[in-house]
Amino acid sequence: MSPYQINQSEKFRCPWCLGFEEYIKYHDEEWGVPVYSDKVHFEFLVLESAQAGLSWSTILKKREGYRNAFAQFDYKQVADFPDSMVQELMQDSGIIRNKMKIEAAINNARRFMEIQANVGSFTSYIWDFVGGKPIHSNIKSIGEAPATTPESDKLAKDLKSKGFKFLGSTTIYAHMQATGLVNDHLQQCFRHQEVKRMAK
């Protein structure tokens, strides 16, 4: 029996998700699924930038707090947040109370809309960095998963040139994994093939 299974009847899962039920649900239903919605991409950009220096499990537990604090991840509303909103959000225990990260989320909403204005959609923009199709890895242990790739380096560099903040290559690669630009489910994980079938 694998250490990544609780018992013989359990499906084999990537080991990083086994900490708590919400984490398993996220792994089973969302992580690695190709995302073609601008709103969902913005949500993950906010959450991934907030994660910098922290664990994803910490952010996942505060996801609902972020949803409430950042207008249900409506980037148009977030882009219009006044400067006074930063201090208000600094008092919100439902999110990570880091001023620079809060400011980055608001800034990134504005930069996000600039990309939309120039390209048509953020989805089209970001998928271009992987040739429009998910990259399916064939890793057998989490130790084989890279922290960055040439694609994440290029995307992070381009986002930085456009004024985005708190989105370095490591953070961007995590975003690519979460939103299905990369399928980094372990080969043995039951979701690897399921996610592969979802890809356009």
mmCIF file with all atom_site columns, C-alpha atoms in Angstrom:
data_model
loop_
_atom_site.group_PDB
_atom_site.id
_atom_site.type_symbol
_atom_site.label_atom_id
_atom_site.label_alt_id
_atom_site.label_comp_id
_atom_site.label_asym_id
_atom_site.label_entity_id
_atom_site.label_seq_id
_atom_site.pdbx_PDB_ins_code
_atom_site.Cartn_x
_atom_site.Cartn_y
_atom_site.Cartn_z
_atom_site.occupancy
_atom_site.B_iso_or_equiv
_atom_site.pdbx_formal_charge
_atom_site.auth_seq_id
_atom_site.auth_comp_id
_atom_site.auth_asym_id
_atom_site.auth_atom_id
_atom_site.pdbx_PDB_model_num
ATOM 1   C CA . MET A 1 1   ? 0.000   0.000  0.000   1.00 0.00 ? 1   MET A CA 1
ATOM 2   C CA . SER A 1 2   ? 1.327   3.435  -0.915  1.00 0.00 ? 2   SER A CA 1
ATOM 3   C CA . PRO A 1 3   ? 2.049   5.964  1.868   1.00 0.00 ? 3   PRO A CA 1
ATOM 4   C CA . TYR A 1 4   ? -0.062  8.352  -0.228  1.00 0.00 ? 4   TYR A CA 1
ATOM 5   C CA . GLN A 1 5   ? -3.151  6.227  0.405   1.00 0.00 ? 5   GLN A CA 1
ATOM 6   C CA . ILE A 1 6   ? -4.914  6.060  3.735   1.00 0.00 ? 6   ILE A CA 1
ATOM 7   C CA . ASN A 1 7   ? -6.156  2.524  3.022   1.00 0.00 ? 7   ASN A CA 1
ATOM 8   C CA . GLN A 1 8   ? -6.436  0.129  0.114   1.00 0.00 ? 8   GLN A CA 1
ATOM 9   C CA . SER A 1 9   ? -9.770  1.592  -1.003  1.00 0.00 ? 9   SER A CA 1
ATOM 10  C CA . GLU A 1 10  ? -8.370  5.121  -1.179  1.00 0.00 ? 10  GLU A CA 1
ATOM 11  C CA . LYS A 1 11  ? -7.336  6.569  -4.528  1.00 0.00 ? 11  LYS A CA 1
ATOM 12  C CA . PHE A 1 12  ? -3.670  7.404  -4.997  1.00 0.00 ? 12  PHE A CA 1
ATOM 13  C CA . ARG A 1 13  ? -3.164  11.163 -4.647  1.00 0.00 ? 13  ARG A CA 1
ATOM 14  C CA . CYS A 1 14  ? -0.275  13.600 -4.822  1.00 0.00 ? 14  CYS A CA 1
ATOM 15  C CA . PRO A 1 15  ? 1.099   13.582 -1.257  1.00 0.00 ? 15  PRO A CA 1
ATOM 16  C CA . TRP A 1 16  ? 1.116   17.345 -0.716  1.00 0.00 ? 16  TRP A CA 1
ATOM 17  C CA . CYS A 1 17  ? -2.685  17.471 -0.406  1.00 0.00 ? 17  CYS A CA 1
ATOM 18  C CA . LEU A 1 18  ? -3.159  14.983 2.426   1.00 0.00 ? 18  LEU A CA 1
ATOM 19  C CA . GLY A 1 19  ? -3.056  17.482 5.295   1.00 0.00 ? 19  GLY A CA 1
ATOM 20  C CA . PHE A 1 20  ? -6.778  18.182 5.655   1.00 0.00 ? 20  PHE A CA 1
ATOM 21  C CA . GLU A 1 21  ? -10.085 17.560 3.895   1.00 0.00 ? 21  GLU A CA 1
ATOM 22  C CA . GLU A 1 22  ? -10.313 20.934 2.150   1.00 0.00 ? 22  GLU A CA 1
ATOM 23  C CA . TYR A 1 23  ? -6.846  20.399 0.700   1.00 0.00 ? 23  TYR A CA 1
ATOM 24  C CA . ILE A 1 24  ? -7.835  16.980 -0.677  1.00 0.00 ? 24  ILE A CA 1
ATOM 25  C CA . LYS A 1 25  ? -10.984 18.452 -2.213  1.00 0.00 ? 25  LYS A CA 1
ATOM 26  C CA . TYR A 1 26  ? -8.938  21.202 -3.871  1.00 0.00 ? 26  TYR A CA 1
ATOM 27  C CA . HIS A 1 27  ? -6.535  18.618 -5.285  1.00 0.00 ? 27  HIS A CA 1
ATOM 28  C CA . ASP A 1 28  ? -9.334  16.343 -6.483  1.00 0.00 ? 28  ASP A CA 1
ATOM 29  C CA . GLU A 1 29  ? -11.496 19.022 -8.086  1.00 0.00 ? 29  GLU A CA 1
ATOM 30  C CA . GLU A 1 30  ? -9.423  22.063 -9.045  1.00 0.00 ? 30  GLU A CA 1
ATOM 31  C CA . TRP A 1 31  ? -5.643  21.714 -9.079  1.00 0.00 ? 31  TRP A CA 1
ATOM 32  C CA . GLY A 1 32  ? -4.325  21.213 -12.583 1.00 0.00 ? 32  GLY A CA 1
ATOM 33  C CA . VAL A 1 33  ? -7.678  21.652 -14.340 1.00 0.00 ? 33  VAL A CA 1
ATOM 34  C CA . PRO A 1 34  ? -7.206  23.920 -17.398 1.00 0.00 ? 34  PRO A CA 1
ATOM 35  C CA . VAL A 1 35  ? -8.661  27.362 -16.677 1.00 0.00 ? 35  VAL A CA 1
ATOM 36  C CA . TYR A 1 36  ? -10.079 29.485 -19.487 1.00 0.00 ? 36  TYR A CA 1
ATOM 37  C CA . SER A 1 37  ? -11.860 32.082 -17.345 1.00 0.00 ? 37  SER A CA 1
ATOM 38  C CA . ASP A 1 38  ? -10.272 35.477 -16.772 1.00 0.00 ? 38  ASP A CA 1
ATOM 39  C CA . LYS A 1 39  ? -11.995 35.787 -13.407 1.00 0.00 ? 39  LYS A CA 1
ATOM 40  C CA . VAL A 1 40  ? -10.591 32.479 -12.198 1.00 0.00 ? 40  VAL A CA 1
ATOM 41  C CA . HIS A 1 41  ? -7.113  33.404 -13.411 1.00 0.00 ? 41  HIS A CA 1
ATOM 42  C CA . PHE A 1 42  ? -7.366  36.652 -11.462 1.00 0.00 ? 42  PHE A CA 1
ATOM 43  C CA . GLU A 1 43  ? -8.476  34.779 -8.354  1.00 0.00 ? 43  GLU A CA 1
ATOM 44  C CA . PHE A 1 44  ? -5.434  32.533 -8.491  1.00 0.00 ? 44  PHE A CA 1
ATOM 45  C CA . LEU A 1 45  ? -3.098  35.443 -9.189  1.00 0.00 ? 45  LEU A CA 1
ATOM 46  C CA . VAL A 1 46  ? -4.352  37.130 -6.015  1.00 0.00 ? 46  VAL A CA 1
ATOM 47  C CA . LEU A 1 47  ? -4.024  33.949 -3.984  1.00 0.00 ? 47  LEU A CA 1
ATOM 48  C CA . GLU A 1 48  ? -0.658  32.929 -5.418  1.00 0.00 ? 48  GLU A CA 1
ATOM 49  C CA . SER A 1 49  ? 0.859   36.375 -4.854  1.00 0.00 ? 49  SER A CA 1
ATOM 50  C CA . ALA A 1 50  ? -0.434  36.279 -1.269  1.00 0.00 ? 50  ALA A CA 1
ATOM 51  C CA . GLN A 1 51  ? 1.254   32.911 -0.784  1.00 0.00 ? 51  GLN A CA 1
ATOM 52  C CA . ALA A 1 52  ? 4.787   34.228 -1.357  1.00 0.00 ? 52  ALA A CA 1
ATOM 53  C CA . GLY A 1 53  ? 6.835   33.003 1.614   1.00 0.00 ? 53  GLY A CA 1
ATOM 54  C CA . LEU A 1 54  ? 3.917   31.002 3.021   1.00 0.00 ? 54  LEU A CA 1
ATOM 55  C CA . SER A 1 55  ? 2.360   27.597 2.444   1.00 0.00 ? 55  SER A CA 1
ATOM 56  C CA . TRP A 1 56  ? -0.501  27.087 0.002   1.00 0.00 ? 56  TRP A CA 1
ATOM 57  C CA . SER A 1 57  ? -2.479  25.397 2.777   1.00 0.00 ? 57  SER A CA 1
ATOM 58  C CA . THR A 1 58  ? -2.375  28.668 4.745   1.00 0.00 ? 58  THR A CA 1
ATOM 59  C CA . ILE A 1 59  ? -3.819  30.563 1.797   1.00 0.00 ? 59  ILE A CA 1
ATOM 60  C CA . LEU A 1 60  ? -6.399  27.897 1.022   1.00 0.00 ? 60  LEU A CA 1
ATOM 61  C CA . LYS A 1 61  ? -7.773  28.202 4.553   1.00 0.00 ? 61  LYS A CA 1
ATOM 62  C CA . LYS A 1 62  ? -8.178  31.948 3.965   1.00 0.00 ? 62  LYS A CA 1
ATOM 63  C CA . ARG A 1 63  ? -9.646  31.646 0.477   1.00 0.00 ? 63  ARG A CA 1
ATOM 64  C CA . GLU A 1 64  ? -13.129 32.635 1.570   1.00 0.00 ? 64  GLU A CA 1
ATOM 65  C CA . GLY A 1 65  ? -11.672 35.608 3.431   1.00 0.00 ? 65  GLY A CA 1
ATOM 66  C CA . TYR A 1 66  ? -9.946  36.714 0.231   1.00 0.00 ? 66  TYR A CA 1
ATOM 67  C CA . ARG A 1 67  ? -13.137 36.223 -1.725  1.00 0.00 ? 67  ARG A CA 1
ATOM 68  C CA . ASN A 1 68  ? -14.982 38.550 0.659   1.00 0.00 ? 68  ASN A CA 1
ATOM 69  C CA . ALA A 1 69  ? -12.159 41.094 0.879   1.00 0.00 ? 69  ALA A CA 1
ATOM 70  C CA . PHE A 1 70  ? -11.521 41.302 -2.864  1.00 0.00 ? 70  PHE A CA 1
ATOM 71  C CA . ALA A 1 71  ? -15.055 41.701 -4.219  1.00 0.00 ? 71  ALA A CA 1
ATOM 72  C CA . GLN A 1 72  ? -15.544 38.017 -5.077  1.00 0.00 ? 72  GLN A CA 1
ATOM 73  C CA . PHE A 1 73  ? -12.406 38.375 -7.211  1.00 0.00 ? 73  PHE A CA 1
ATOM 74  C CA . ASP A 1 74  ? -14.101 40.869 -9.529  1.00 0.00 ? 74  ASP A CA 1
ATOM 75  C CA . TYR A 1 75  ? -10.963 42.471 -10.975 1.00 0.00 ? 75  TYR A CA 1
ATOM 76  C CA . LYS A 1 76  ? -12.913 45.500 -12.231 1.00 0.00 ? 76  LYS A CA 1
ATOM 77  C CA . GLN A 1 77  ? -14.026 46.326 -8.704  1.00 0.00 ? 77  GLN A CA 1
ATOM 78  C CA . VAL A 1 78  ? -10.599 45.608 -7.226  1.00 0.00 ? 78  VAL A CA 1
ATOM 79  C CA . ALA A 1 79  ? -8.956  47.871 -9.808  1.00 0.00 ? 79  ALA A CA 1
ATOM 80  C CA . ASP A 1 80  ? -11.201 50.676 -8.558  1.00 0.00 ? 80  ASP A CA 1
ATOM 81  C CA . PHE A 1 81  ? -10.313 50.227 -4.884  1.00 0.00 ? 81  PHE A CA 1
ATOM 82  C CA . PRO A 1 82  ? -9.279  53.618 -3.440  1.00 0.00 ? 82  PRO A CA 1
ATOM 83  C CA . ASP A 1 83  ? -6.032  54.039 -1.528  1.00 0.00 ? 83  ASP A CA 1
ATOM 84  C CA . SER A 1 84  ? -8.026  54.049 1.717   1.00 0.00 ? 84  SER A CA 1
ATOM 85  C CA . MET A 1 85  ? -9.046  50.441 1.066   1.00 0.00 ? 85  MET A CA 1
ATOM 86  C CA . VAL A 1 86  ? -5.494  49.266 1.748   1.00 0.00 ? 86  VAL A CA 1
ATOM 87  C CA . GLN A 1 87  ? -5.690  50.372 5.376   1.00 0.00 ? 87  GLN A CA 1
ATOM 88  C CA . GLU A 1 88  ? -9.152  48.849 5.685   1.00 0.00 ? 88  GLU A CA 1
ATOM 89  C CA . LEU A 1 89  ? -7.907  45.515 4.381   1.00 0.00 ? 89  LEU A CA 1
ATOM 90  C CA . MET A 1 90  ? -4.951  45.670 6.755   1.00 0.00 ? 90  MET A CA 1
ATOM 91  C CA . GLN A 1 91  ? -7.508  45.227 9.560   1.00 0.00 ? 91  GLN A CA 1
ATOM 92  C CA . ASP A 1 92  ? -9.123  42.179 7.930   1.00 0.00 ? 92  ASP A CA 1
ATOM 93  C CA . SER A 1 93  ? -8.124  38.994 9.779   1.00 0.00 ? 93  SER A CA 1
ATOM 94  C CA . GLY A 1 94  ? -9.587  36.905 6.957   1.00 0.00 ? 94  GLY A CA 1
ATOM 95  C CA . ILE A 1 95  ? -6.565  37.600 4.737   1.00 0.00 ? 95  ILE A CA 1
ATOM 96  C CA . ILE A 1 96  ? -2.798  37.902 5.057   1.00 0.00 ? 96  ILE A CA 1
ATOM 97  C CA . ARG A 1 97  ? -2.345  41.408 6.444   1.00 0.00 ? 97  ARG A CA 1
ATOM 98  C CA . ASN A 1 98  ? 0.721   42.330 4.448   1.00 0.00 ? 98  ASN A CA 1
ATOM 99  C CA . LYS A 1 99  ? 0.505   45.848 3.054   1.00 0.00 ? 99  LYS A CA 1
ATOM 100 C CA . MET A 1 100 ? 2.734   45.178 0.063   1.00 0.00 ? 100 MET A CA 1
ATOM 101 C CA . LYS A 1 101 ? 0.755   42.098 -0.932  1.00 0.00 ? 101 LYS A CA 1
ATOM 102 C CA . ILE A 1 102 ? -2.545  43.945 -0.602  1.00 0.00 ? 102 ILE A CA 1
ATOM 103 C CA . GLU A 1 103 ? -1.223  46.807 -2.709  1.00 0.00 ? 103 GLU A CA 1
ATOM 104 C CA . ALA A 1 104 ? 0.076   44.287 -5.238  1.00 0.00 ? 104 ALA A CA 1
ATOM 105 C CA . ALA A 1 105 ? -3.364  42.688 -5.605  1.00 0.00 ? 105 ALA A CA 1
ATOM 106 C CA . ILE A 1 106 ? -4.930  46.062 -6.402  1.00 0.00 ? 106 ILE A CA 1
ATOM 107 C CA . ASN A 1 107 ? -2.104  47.012 -8.728  1.00 0.00 ? 107 ASN A CA 1
ATOM 108 C CA . ASN A 1 108 ? -2.285  43.652 -10.481 1.00 0.00 ? 108 ASN A CA 1
ATOM 109 C CA . ALA A 1 109 ? -6.016  44.050 -11.097 1.00 0.00 ? 109 ALA A CA 1
ATOM 110 C CA . ARG A 1 110 ? -5.252  47.239 -13.012 1.00 0.00 ? 110 ARG A CA 1
ATOM 111 C CA . ARG A 1 111 ? -2.421  45.628 -14.977 1.00 0.00 ? 111 ARG A CA 1
ATOM 112 C CA . PHE A 1 112 ? -4.680  42.623 -15.627 1.00 0.00 ? 112 PHE A CA 1
ATOM 113 C CA . MET A 1 113 ? -7.242  44.878 -17.296 1.00 0.00 ? 113 MET A CA 1
ATOM 114 C CA . GLU A 1 114 ? -4.540  46.505 -19.388 1.00 0.00 ? 114 GLU A CA 1
ATOM 115 C CA . ILE A 1 115 ? -3.653  43.108 -20.804 1.00 0.00 ? 115 ILE A CA 1
ATOM 116 C CA . GLN A 1 116 ? -7.308  42.499 -21.545 1.00 0.00 ? 116 GLN A CA 1
ATOM 117 C CA . ALA A 1 117 ? -7.512  45.815 -23.364 1.00 0.00 ? 117 ALA A CA 1
ATOM 118 C CA . ASN A 1 118 ? -4.434  45.007 -25.446 1.00 0.00 ? 118 ASN A CA 1
ATOM 119 C CA . VAL A 1 119 ? -4.949  41.310 -26.134 1.00 0.00 ? 119 VAL A CA 1
ATOM 120 C CA . GLY A 1 120 ? -8.666  40.720 -25.716 1.00 0.00 ? 120 GLY A CA 1
ATOM 121 C CA . SER A 1 121 ? -8.467  38.425 -22.695 1.00 0.00 ? 121 SER A CA 1
ATOM 122 C CA . PHE A 1 122 ? -5.976  37.470 -20.040 1.00 0.00 ? 122 PHE A CA 1
ATOM 123 C CA . THR A 1 123 ? -6.726  33.839 -20.842 1.00 0.00 ? 123 THR A CA 1
ATOM 124 C CA . SER A 1 124 ? -5.474  34.230 -24.411 1.00 0.00 ? 124 SER A CA 1
ATOM 125 C CA . TYR A 1 125 ? -2.405  36.048 -23.167 1.00 0.00 ? 125 TYR A CA 1
ATOM 126 C CA . ILE A 1 126 ? -1.334  33.472 -20.582 1.00 0.00 ? 126 ILE A CA 1
ATOM 127 C CA . TRP A 1 127 ? -2.058  30.367 -22.661 1.00 0.00 ? 127 TRP A CA 1
ATOM 128 C CA . ASP A 1 128 ? 0.191   31.684 -25.411 1.00 0.00 ? 128 ASP A CA 1
ATOM 129 C CA . PHE A 1 129 ? 3.158   30.993 -23.131 1.00 0.00 ? 129 PHE A CA 1
ATOM 130 C CA . VAL A 1 130 ? 2.521   27.234 -23.386 1.00 0.00 ? 130 VAL A CA 1
ATOM 131 C CA . GLY A 1 131 ? 1.509   27.242 -27.032 1.00 0.00 ? 131 GLY A CA 1
ATOM 132 C CA . GLY A 1 132 ? -2.185  27.126 -26.209 1.00 0.00 ? 132 GLY A CA 1
ATOM 133 C CA . LYS A 1 133 ? -2.050  23.580 -24.808 1.00 0.00 ? 133 LYS A CA 1
ATOM 134 C CA . PRO A 1 134 ? -1.287  22.176 -21.344 1.00 0.00 ? 134 PRO A CA 1
ATOM 135 C CA . ILE A 1 135 ? 2.149   20.756 -20.690 1.00 0.00 ? 135 ILE A CA 1
ATOM 136 C CA . HIS A 1 136 ? 1.719   17.243 -19.265 1.00 0.00 ? 136 HIS A CA 1
ATOM 137 C CA . SER A 1 137 ? 4.630   16.220 -17.090 1.00 0.00 ? 137 SER A CA 1
ATOM 138 C CA . ASN A 1 138 ? 5.531   12.641 -16.257 1.00 0.00 ? 138 ASN A CA 1
ATOM 139 C CA . ILE A 1 139 ? 6.867   13.018 -12.749 1.00 0.00 ? 139 ILE A CA 1
ATOM 140 C CA . LYS A 1 140 ? 6.704   10.166 -10.257 1.00 0.00 ? 140 LYS A CA 1
ATOM 141 C CA . SER A 1 141 ? 7.577   12.055 -7.061  1.00 0.00 ? 141 SER A CA 1
ATOM 142 C CA . ILE A 1 142 ? 7.051   15.611 -5.879  1.00 0.00 ? 142 ILE A CA 1
ATOM 143 C CA . GLY A 1 143 ? 10.813  15.984 -5.693  1.00 0.00 ? 143 GLY A CA 1
ATOM 144 C CA . GLU A 1 144 ? 10.918  15.793 -9.485  1.00 0.00 ? 144 GLU A CA 1
ATOM 145 C CA . ALA A 1 145 ? 8.609   18.790 -9.927  1.00 0.00 ? 145 ALA A CA 1
ATOM 146 C CA . PRO A 1 146 ? 10.585  21.929 -10.808 1.00 0.00 ? 146 PRO A CA 1
ATOM 147 C CA . ALA A 1 147 ? 10.184  25.189 -8.930  1.00 0.00 ? 147 ALA A CA 1
ATOM 148 C CA . THR A 1 148 ? 10.441  27.141 -12.175 1.00 0.00 ? 148 THR A CA 1
ATOM 149 C CA . THR A 1 149 ? 10.618  26.406 -15.896 1.00 0.00 ? 149 THR A CA 1
ATOM 150 C CA . PRO A 1 150 ? 11.688  28.392 -18.975 1.00 0.00 ? 150 PRO A CA 1
ATOM 151 C CA . GLU A 1 151 ? 7.990   29.068 -19.580 1.00 0.00 ? 151 GLU A CA 1
ATOM 152 C CA . SER A 1 152 ? 7.410   30.427 -16.077 1.00 0.00 ? 152 SER A CA 1
ATOM 153 C CA . ASP A 1 153 ? 10.614  32.491 -16.332 1.00 0.00 ? 153 ASP A CA 1
ATOM 154 C CA . LYS A 1 154 ? 9.421   34.042 -19.574 1.00 0.00 ? 154 LYS A CA 1
ATOM 155 C CA . LEU A 1 155 ? 5.898   34.684 -18.302 1.00 0.00 ? 155 LEU A CA 1
ATOM 156 C CA . ALA A 1 156 ? 7.082   36.188 -15.001 1.00 0.00 ? 156 ALA A CA 1
ATOM 157 C CA . LYS A 1 157 ? 9.518   38.441 -16.841 1.00 0.00 ? 157 LYS A CA 1
ATOM 158 C CA . ASP A 1 158 ? 6.785   39.634 -19.173 1.00 0.00 ? 158 ASP A CA 1
ATOM 159 C CA . LEU A 1 159 ? 4.357   40.269 -16.320 1.00 0.00 ? 159 LEU A CA 1
ATOM 160 C CA . LYS A 1 160 ? 7.028   42.231 -14.468 1.00 0.00 ? 160 LYS A CA 1
ATOM 161 C CA . SER A 1 161 ? 7.641   44.341 -17.572 1.00 0.00 ? 161 SER A CA 1
ATOM 162 C CA . LYS A 1 162 ? 3.921   45.105 -17.582 1.00 0.00 ? 162 LYS A CA 1
ATOM 163 C CA . GLY A 1 163 ? 4.011   46.291 -13.979 1.00 0.00 ? 163 GLY A CA 1
ATOM 164 C CA . PHE A 1 164 ? 2.744   43.233 -12.077 1.00 0.00 ? 164 PHE A CA 1
ATOM 165 C CA . LYS A 1 165 ? 4.073   42.705 -8.550  1.00 0.00 ? 165 LYS A CA 1
ATOM 166 C CA . PHE A 1 166 ? 4.709   39.715 -6.269  1.00 0.00 ? 166 PHE A CA 1
ATOM 167 C CA . LEU A 1 167 ? 4.615   37.345 -9.232  1.00 0.00 ? 167 LEU A CA 1
ATOM 168 C CA . GLY A 1 168 ? 8.110   35.962 -9.693  1.00 0.00 ? 168 GLY A CA 1
ATOM 169 C CA . SER A 1 169 ? 8.875   32.796 -11.634 1.00 0.00 ? 169 SER A CA 1
ATOM 170 C CA . THR A 1 170 ? 8.289   30.426 -8.695  1.00 0.00 ? 170 THR A CA 1
ATOM 171 C CA . THR A 1 171 ? 4.917   31.999 -7.931  1.00 0.00 ? 171 THR A CA 1
ATOM 172 C CA . ILE A 1 172 ? 3.979   31.976 -11.596 1.00 0.00 ? 172 ILE A CA 1
ATOM 173 C CA . TYR A 1 173 ? 4.907   28.320 -11.948 1.00 0.00 ? 173 TYR A CA 1
ATOM 174 C CA . ALA A 1 174 ? 2.595   27.563 -9.011  1.00 0.00 ? 174 ALA A CA 1
ATOM 175 C CA . HIS A 1 175 ? -0.097  29.496 -10.875 1.00 0.00 ? 175 HIS A CA 1
ATOM 176 C CA . MET A 1 176 ? 0.555   27.468 -14.023 1.00 0.00 ? 176 MET A CA 1
ATOM 177 C CA . GLN A 1 177 ? 0.215   24.241 -12.031 1.00 0.00 ? 177 GLN A CA 1
ATOM 178 C CA . ALA A 1 178 ? -2.977  25.389 -10.318 1.00 0.00 ? 178 ALA A CA 1
ATOM 179 C CA . THR A 1 179 ? -4.690  26.556 -13.498 1.00 0.00 ? 179 THR A CA 1
ATOM 180 C CA . GLY A 1 180 ? -3.737  23.627 -15.681 1.00 0.00 ? 180 GLY A CA 1
ATOM 181 C CA . LEU A 1 181 ? -1.212  25.220 -17.983 1.00 0.00 ? 181 LEU A CA 1
ATOM 182 C CA . VAL A 1 182 ? 0.945   22.463 -16.537 1.00 0.00 ? 182 VAL A CA 1
ATOM 183 C CA . ASN A 1 183 ? -0.324  19.068 -15.391 1.00 0.00 ? 183 ASN A CA 1
ATOM 184 C CA . ASP A 1 184 ? 2.028   18.203 -12.538 1.00 0.00 ? 184 ASP A CA 1
ATOM 185 C CA . HIS A 1 185 ? -0.097  15.511 -10.933 1.00 0.00 ? 185 HIS A CA 1
ATOM 186 C CA . LEU A 1 186 ? 2.144   12.540 -10.297 1.00 0.00 ? 186 LEU A CA 1
ATOM 187 C CA . GLN A 1 187 ? 1.862   9.826  -12.926 1.00 0.00 ? 187 GLN A CA 1
ATOM 188 C CA . GLN A 1 188 ? 0.390   7.487  -10.336 1.00 0.00 ? 188 GLN A CA 1
ATOM 189 C CA . CYS A 1 189 ? -2.188  10.044 -9.125  1.00 0.00 ? 189 CYS A CA 1
ATOM 190 C CA . PHE A 1 190 ? -5.715  9.258  -10.260 1.00 0.00 ? 190 PHE A CA 1
ATOM 191 C CA . ARG A 1 191 ? -6.117  12.883 -11.347 1.00 0.00 ? 191 ARG A CA 1
ATOM 192 C CA . HIS A 1 192 ? -3.220  12.801 -13.832 1.00 0.00 ? 192 HIS A CA 1
ATOM 193 C CA . GLN A 1 193 ? -5.187  11.056 -16.552 1.00 0.00 ? 193 GLN A CA 1
ATOM 194 C CA . GLU A 1 194 ? -8.467  12.740 -15.620 1.00 0.00 ? 194 GLU A CA 1
ATOM 195 C CA . VAL A 1 195 ? -6.927  16.185 -16.028 1.00 0.00 ? 195 VAL A CA 1
ATOM 196 C CA . LYS A 1 196 ? -5.219  15.093 -19.231 1.00 0.00 ? 196 LYS A CA 1
ATOM 197 C CA . ARG A 1 197 ? -8.610  14.182 -20.701 1.00 0.00 ? 197 ARG A CA 1
ATOM 198 C CA . MET A 1 198 ? -9.997  17.625 -19.794 1.00 0.00 ? 198 MET A CA 1
ATOM 199 C CA . ALA A 1 199 ? -7.351  19.467 -21.824 1.00 0.00 ? 199 ALA A CA 1
ATOM 200 C CA . LYS A 1 200 ? -8.493  21.075 -25.031 1.00 0.00 ? 200 LYS A CA 1
#
